[in-house]
Amino acid sequence: MTTPTHSRRSDATRASILRAARERFAADGYERATIRAIAADAQIDPSMVMRYYGSKEGLFAAAAEFDLRLPDLTSVPPARLGEVLVRHFLSRWEGDETLVALLRAASTNPGAAERMRGIFADQLTAAVATFGTDPALTARRAGLVASQVLGLAFTRYIVRLPPMADTTPEELVAWIAPTLQRYLTGTPSS
Amino acid sequence: MTTPTHSRRSDATRASILRAARERFAADGYERATIRAIAADAQIDPSMVMRYYGSKEGLFAAAAEFDLRLPDLTSVPPARLGEVLVRHFLSRWEGDETLVALLRAASTNPGAAERMRGIFADQLTAAVATFGTDPALTARRAGLVASQVLGLAFTRYIVRLPPMADTTPEELVAWIAPTLQRYLTGTPSS
DNA sequence: GACTGTTGCCAACACCTGTTGGCAAACACT
DNA sequence: AGTGTTTGCCAACAGGTGTTGGCAACAGTC
């Protein structure tokens, strides 16, 4: 039993490994990101990665720890829900490469896909459930929002489709906010 | 110089390799899909794959050959463009695992991403350009459509988010058609 | 100053990867 | 029947992978 309050000398190493891991996973995906490359980026021996994180899966699990940090939607004017959500997602995505790492890895790694499912099923569905719409529709609304938001991320950060990668966040917000708004509060036919 | 009209005996082998490759690439992604596994599925020696397709990259290039087969949008009532497009994409996606293979591989393989970019930038942009909207907006409209359609595919076939994977195509069409309709013919603020 | 635990590196293991060259059988053609 | 080509398999190579165990240097405690 070690004292968790006392900061160990290896904390800096742990952190630099994690930082390098996020970068590599985001840039290369799960299988192309090798432990040796991550260790080289962190200027550390590959065996240290194993000692501190147990396995490659364990390292990824630690590196892909993520919270959407969705704002409290009950204090948002109902007509502006879509806009607030797109803006939040865009800023969350631009500022933290963890989500890109998770997105890339989710395509090929079952564990990463499971985690992505958890994040969007739990956190987003919970947020959608806070304003009282038909509970039977809540999951579907959250799923539709996830499809547009993840599609935006996929085309902008992964595939880098020129029109999506080059457009300014504000223009994207203007186009996509009404979509999310309808998914959240509208009906299919409207 | 061999006679290209005469069907060779190896055509069946070539085809079975290609079929196995598409399945594996679709299920596992580019790096996890090994030539040995593909050859085993096709009940053939791994070296045959190399002889017929040159390299793993060459095999993928052949397996990921794809045409969106977009319908002629000029003969579609302008108000129903969104609906026609979602329906077309969904049926195209359900019936041919090539697109799933390409989608999975595009996350980690630069060549696959390049091909995906080409397909959606060329074919989709060309289709959008057929009905005469503002040319300056054409690329952006196509990009937005791609973001929603690829997001649908990503959540439904790759991550398998429950609400997206379980919903019937018709319900998806009802929800998503208006989105594409606005991206194609609307304005951001509307 | 000796003792105990931590931090780090080196070397190696066992396995899997794409890829290659050679050789036997089946075929096509005269 | 005999010759040249095609189809297929086997064995192997060179390189990279995650992972492990041991050993030196250091830090902190009595």
XYZ file of C-alpha atoms (C1' of nucleotides) in Angstrom:
440
model
C 0.000 0.000 0.000
C 1.719 3.180 -1.149
C 0.676 6.609 -0.075
C -1.504 8.010 -2.873
C -1.335 11.568 -1.529
C 2.419 11.749 -1.837
C 3.274 12.596 -5.427
C 5.689 10.048 -6.786
C 8.670 10.922 -8.858
C 7.358 8.823 -11.724
C 4.221 10.903 -12.141
C 5.936 13.085 -14.729
C 6.921 10.007 -16.714
C 3.412 8.599 -16.502
C 2.000 11.871 -17.763
C 4.417 12.160 -20.670
C 3.643 8.594 -21.707
C -0.054 9.404 -21.652
C 0.451 12.547 -23.691
C 2.528 10.728 -26.296
C -0.006 7.897 -26.387
C -2.893 10.253 -27.080
C -0.950 11.899 -29.890
C -0.010 8.621 -31.518
C -3.432 7.027 -31.124
C -5.045 10.141 -32.568
C -2.654 10.329 -35.515
C -2.274 6.647 -36.368
C -5.145 4.701 -34.837
C -4.896 1.820 -32.414
C -2.908 -0.782 -34.346
C -0.471 1.537 -36.121
C 0.397 3.314 -32.897
C 3.141 1.084 -31.526
C 4.300 1.025 -27.939
C 7.841 1.510 -29.173
C 6.893 4.688 -31.024
C 4.954 6.033 -28.062
C 7.880 5.285 -25.755
C 10.277 7.002 -28.146
C 8.074 10.113 -28.200
C 8.027 10.127 -24.430
C 11.802 9.535 -24.372
C 11.397 6.450 -22.259
C 11.993 2.733 -22.575
C 9.110 0.653 -23.974
C 9.181 -1.588 -20.934
C 8.207 1.350 -18.748
C 4.955 1.645 -20.615
C 4.174 -1.933 -19.729
C 5.075 -1.475 -16.077
C 2.914 1.587 -15.661
C -0.058 0.595 -17.794
C 0.096 -3.183 -17.908
C -0.591 -3.671 -21.591
C -1.341 -1.790 -24.775
C -5.049 -2.164 -24.106
C -4.516 -0.745 -20.637
C -2.588 2.187 -22.017
C -5.323 2.931 -24.494
C -7.951 2.656 -21.794
C -6.073 5.252 -19.773
C -5.409 7.492 -22.769
C -8.999 7.392 -23.977
C -10.520 8.373 -20.657
C -12.929 11.039 -21.679
C -15.821 13.135 -20.494
C -17.983 15.032 -22.968
C -18.559 17.689 -20.256
C -21.960 18.446 -21.659
C -23.393 21.665 -20.252
C -26.569 21.717 -18.203
C -29.208 21.803 -20.904
C -32.039 22.747 -18.550
C -30.661 26.279 -18.292
C -30.556 26.720 -22.078
C -33.432 28.367 -23.958
C -35.170 25.435 -25.676
C -34.939 27.082 -29.085
C -31.156 27.355 -28.835
C -30.405 23.773 -27.792
C -29.036 22.799 -31.197
C -26.724 25.758 -31.453
C -25.359 25.281 -27.947
C -24.696 21.613 -28.615
C -22.827 22.012 -31.913
C -20.747 24.784 -30.489
C -19.912 22.720 -27.444
C -18.930 19.679 -29.464
C -16.782 21.675 -31.861
C -14.842 23.372 -29.095
C -14.492 20.098 -27.225
C -13.132 18.478 -30.353
C -10.732 21.186 -31.386
C -9.177 21.480 -27.960
C -8.615 17.841 -27.011
C -7.202 15.193 -29.292
C -8.486 12.438 -27.018
C -11.763 12.354 -28.936
C -9.967 12.060 -32.257
C -7.913 9.196 -30.849
C -11.070 7.483 -29.669
C -12.827 8.092 -32.972
C -9.966 6.674 -35.032
C -9.532 3.670 -32.798
C -13.257 2.934 -32.635
C -13.222 1.944 -36.295
C -10.991 -1.048 -35.757
C -10.751 -1.743 -32.039
C -13.789 -3.360 -30.389
C -12.883 -1.985 -26.990
C -12.689 1.540 -28.334
C -16.028 1.109 -30.088
C -17.531 -0.095 -26.830
C -16.231 2.961 -25.029
C -17.547 5.279 -27.726
C -20.919 3.580 -27.440
C -20.831 4.122 -23.702
C -19.935 7.786 -23.930
C -22.627 8.669 -26.413
C -25.271 6.317 -25.101
C -24.805 7.318 -21.463
C -23.684 10.936 -21.364
C -25.567 12.234 -24.386
C -28.754 10.286 -23.718
C -28.720 11.499 -20.119
C -28.367 15.087 -21.271
C -31.187 14.739 -23.771
C -33.383 13.209 -21.089
C -33.075 16.287 -18.852
C -35.596 18.328 -20.785
C -38.846 16.440 -20.591
C -39.673 15.080 -23.997
C -41.282 11.779 -24.730
C -39.054 9.228 -22.948
C -39.663 6.677 -25.686
C -38.016 9.012 -28.172
C -35.087 10.106 -26.023
C -32.691 7.381 -27.124
C -33.487 7.930 -30.769
C -33.019 11.695 -30.500
C -29.645 11.164 -28.841
C -28.656 8.676 -31.531
C -29.536 11.064 -34.330
C -27.561 13.852 -32.689
C -24.619 11.490 -32.307
C -24.824 10.527 -35.986
C -24.557 14.145 -37.144
C -21.920 15.127 -34.612
C -19.767 12.069 -35.269
C -20.224 12.509 -39.001
C -18.999 16.063 -38.655
C -15.955 14.879 -36.720
C -15.283 12.027 -39.108
C -15.362 14.185 -42.225
C -13.535 17.104 -40.614
C -10.783 15.421 -38.586
C -10.358 11.913 -39.982
C -11.124 11.913 -43.699
C -10.531 15.657 -43.932
C -13.045 16.264 -46.675
C -11.979 19.675 -47.977
C -15.312 21.507 -47.583
C -15.718 20.205 -44.044
C -12.107 20.628 -42.962
C -11.750 24.163 -44.309
C -14.994 25.689 -43.113
C -14.858 27.905 -40.051
C -16.534 26.669 -36.879
C -19.043 29.495 -37.001
C -20.270 28.539 -40.452
C -20.552 24.926 -39.412
C -22.583 25.979 -36.402
C -24.949 27.955 -38.622
C -25.608 24.981 -40.885
C -25.689 22.163 -38.365
C -27.432 23.785 -35.386
C -30.909 23.575 -37.018
C -30.327 19.882 -37.682
C -29.598 19.105 -34.053
C -32.444 21.356 -32.995
C -34.901 19.274 -35.014
C -33.425 15.993 -33.801
C -33.783 17.203 -30.205
C -37.168 18.866 -30.181
C -38.826 18.276 -33.548
C -40.709 15.527 -35.297
C -39.536 13.445 -38.249
C -41.923 14.936 -40.764
C -41.373 18.580 -39.880
C 0.311 -10.436 -74.182
C -2.526 -12.726 -73.130
C -5.942 -12.753 -74.690
C -8.168 -10.696 -72.388
C -11.410 -11.928 -73.983
C -10.725 -15.543 -73.145
C -11.832 -16.126 -69.543
C -8.983 -17.630 -67.588
C -9.345 -20.479 -65.171
C -7.973 -18.326 -62.381
C -10.809 -15.839 -62.600
C -12.781 -17.798 -60.013
C -9.840 -17.688 -57.623
C -9.364 -13.982 -58.187
C -13.023 -13.396 -57.453
C -13.061 -15.468 -54.281
C -9.970 -13.643 -53.030
C -11.688 -10.349 -53.678
C -14.839 -11.449 -51.893
C -12.898 -12.674 -48.868
C -10.858 -9.475 -48.853
C -13.947 -7.282 -48.805
C -15.388 -9.276 -45.920
C -12.221 -9.106 -43.883
C -11.529 -5.446 -44.585
C -15.121 -4.627 -43.683
C -15.049 -6.646 -40.472
C -11.544 -5.902 -39.199
C -10.223 -2.782 -40.915
C -7.092 -2.483 -42.991
C -4.328 -3.458 -40.560
C -6.160 -6.242 -38.697
C -7.213 -7.896 -41.931
C -4.174 -10.048 -42.688
C -3.357 -11.539 -46.038
C -3.081 -14.929 -44.394
C -6.608 -14.682 -43.003
C -8.008 -13.517 -46.321
C -6.242 -16.359 -48.120
C -7.584 -18.859 -45.601
C -11.126 -17.591 -46.159
C -10.662 -17.957 -49.883
C -9.113 -21.412 -49.346
C -6.009 -20.442 -51.187
C -2.325 -19.944 -50.429
C -1.270 -16.476 -49.250
C 1.300 -16.272 -52.014
C -1.483 -16.371 -54.605
C -2.843 -13.140 -53.246
C 0.498 -11.530 -53.893
C 0.783 -12.923 -57.398
C -2.659 -11.708 -58.401
C -2.754 -8.374 -56.619
C 0.882 -7.457 -56.121
C 0.687 -6.274 -52.533
C -1.716 -5.727 -49.688
C -2.236 -2.152 -50.829
C -2.996 -3.421 -54.312
C -5.493 -5.921 -52.969
C -7.226 -3.226 -50.972
C -7.308 -0.921 -53.961
C -9.043 -3.643 -55.956
C -11.407 -4.583 -53.135
C -12.390 -0.997 -52.413
C -13.279 -0.141 -55.985
C -16.606 1.532 -55.569
C -19.199 3.613 -57.328
C -21.906 5.419 -55.372
C -24.241 4.963 -58.381
C -26.035 8.145 -57.518
C -29.316 8.498 -59.426
C -29.927 11.333 -61.862
C -31.045 14.099 -59.548
C -32.392 16.308 -62.337
C -35.388 13.998 -62.745
C -36.253 14.144 -59.045
C -38.836 16.632 -57.708
C -36.697 19.263 -55.962
C -38.675 18.930 -52.740
C -37.928 15.223 -52.503
C -34.160 15.373 -53.094
C -33.315 14.683 -49.457
C -35.574 11.679 -49.206
C -34.289 10.160 -52.436
C -30.701 10.584 -51.332
C -31.022 9.024 -47.861
C -32.962 6.118 -49.279
C -30.360 5.589 -51.967
C -27.459 5.683 -49.547
C -29.122 3.327 -47.095
C -29.868 0.719 -49.726
C -26.409 1.114 -51.208
C -24.909 0.572 -47.791
C -26.998 -2.365 -46.706
C -26.419 -4.293 -49.910
C -22.696 -3.916 -50.405
C -20.084 -4.283 -47.722
C -17.481 -2.532 -49.854
C -18.493 0.804 -48.394
C -18.180 -0.493 -44.857
C -14.729 -1.811 -45.685
C -13.753 1.556 -47.100
C -15.235 3.394 -44.140
C -13.391 1.256 -41.580
C -10.112 1.460 -43.445
C -10.369 5.207 -44.021
C -9.904 5.816 -40.298
C -6.383 4.466 -40.224
C -5.148 4.048 -43.790
C -4.186 7.231 -45.652
C -4.815 5.636 -49.038
C -8.310 4.604 -48.030
C -9.012 8.081 -46.702
C -7.822 9.524 -49.992
C -10.173 7.255 -51.908
C -13.078 8.143 -49.651
C -12.309 11.805 -50.196
C -12.322 11.223 -53.930
C -15.621 9.365 -53.956
C -17.491 11.938 -51.947
C -15.773 14.988 -53.338
C -16.122 13.907 -56.978
C -19.268 11.845 -57.299
C -21.395 13.580 -54.698
C -20.292 17.088 -55.579
C -20.977 16.382 -59.235
C -24.481 15.164 -58.421
C -25.205 18.201 -56.296
C -23.965 20.457 -59.063
C -26.534 19.098 -61.546
C -29.400 21.139 -60.149
C -28.402 24.735 -60.579
C -27.767 26.249 -57.210
C -25.128 28.784 -56.347
C -21.872 27.177 -57.550
C -19.965 28.733 -54.678
C -22.086 26.742 -52.255
C -22.065 23.426 -54.103
C -18.987 21.998 -52.428
C -20.199 22.970 -48.998
C -23.630 21.464 -49.580
C -22.036 18.214 -50.706
C -19.743 18.226 -47.693
C -22.622 18.677 -45.285
C -24.567 15.859 -46.930
C -21.482 13.658 -46.679
C -21.099 14.489 -43.000
C -24.626 13.356 -42.169
C -24.559 10.307 -44.408
C -21.153 9.154 -43.186
C -22.176 9.844 -39.598
C -25.217 7.663 -40.136
C -23.053 4.893 -41.526
C -20.441 5.273 -38.800
C -22.925 5.060 -35.944
C -25.039 2.345 -37.566
C -22.436 -0.012 -39.047
C -19.147 0.679 -37.265
C -19.824 1.778 -33.711
C -23.304 0.203 -33.768
C -24.891 2.712 -31.460
C -28.044 0.886 -30.358
C -30.617 3.526 -31.365
C -29.022 3.903 -34.798
C -28.327 0.233 -35.421
C -31.792 -0.948 -34.395
C -33.947 1.631 -36.148
C -35.633 0.581 -39.376
C -34.476 2.211 -42.601
C -37.857 3.850 -43.101
C -37.726 5.609 -39.755
C -34.204 6.775 -40.464
C -35.341 8.135 -43.805
C -38.138 10.057 -42.131
C -35.780 11.737 -39.680
C -32.774 12.349 -41.893
C -34.375 13.280 -45.222
C -35.299 16.808 -44.044
C -31.703 17.340 -42.939
C -30.292 16.500 -46.359
C -33.060 18.511 -47.988
C -31.980 21.630 -46.118
C -28.288 21.005 -46.786
C -29.071 20.658 -50.502
C -31.543 23.433 -51.140
C -31.848 25.508 -47.966
C -29.933 28.242 -46.225
C -28.034 27.991 -42.941
C -30.397 30.110 -40.926
C -33.594 28.496 -42.125
C 26.134 3.732 6.223
C 23.298 -0.329 5.290
C 18.581 -1.550 3.727
C 14.418 -1.281 1.001
C 11.815 0.146 -2.582
C 11.539 2.802 -6.886
C 12.901 4.219 -11.610
C 14.992 3.096 -15.690
C 17.390 0.430 -19.445
C 18.965 -3.604 -21.967
C 18.405 -7.869 -24.135
C 15.682 -11.242 -25.361
C 11.538 -14.133 -26.251
C 7.717 -15.890 -28.995
C 4.846 -14.607 -32.368
C 2.951 -12.504 -36.423
C 3.456 -9.606 -40.537
C 4.022 -8.825 -45.785
C 6.617 -10.725 -49.195
C 9.641 -13.866 -52.214
C 11.588 -17.874 -54.892
C 11.388 -22.373 -56.242
C 9.097 -26.537 -57.476
C 5.227 -29.865 -58.684
C 1.004 -30.618 -60.917
C -2.525 -29.293 -64.329
C -3.490 -27.315 -68.474
C -3.389 -25.643 -73.562
C -1.741 -26.260 -77.973
C 0.541 -28.319 -81.900
C 3.456 -37.090 -77.314
C 5.810 -33.051 -76.221
C 6.438 -28.252 -75.099
C 5.524 -23.966 -72.891
C 2.430 -21.614 -69.826
C -0.518 -21.226 -65.983
C -2.120 -22.368 -61.260
C -1.031 -23.630 -56.859
C 1.602 -24.839 -52.556
C 5.563 -25.026 -49.484
C 9.202 -23.113 -47.002
C 11.563 -19.426 -45.793
C 13.142 -14.593 -45.131
C 13.582 -10.079 -42.898
C 11.473 -7.114 -40.087
C 8.274 -5.562 -36.610
C 5.020 -6.588 -32.648
C 3.628 -6.879 -27.555
C 5.620 -8.485 -23.644
C 8.975 -10.258 -19.917
C 12.913 -10.770 -16.617
C 17.020 -9.277 -14.842
C 20.223 -5.831 -13.490
C 22.269 -1.116 -12.515
C 21.518 3.451 -10.522
C 19.052 6.177 -7.487
C 16.009 7.826 -3.411
C 14.466 7.702 1.102
C 14.472 5.701 5.958
C 16.322 3.779 10.221
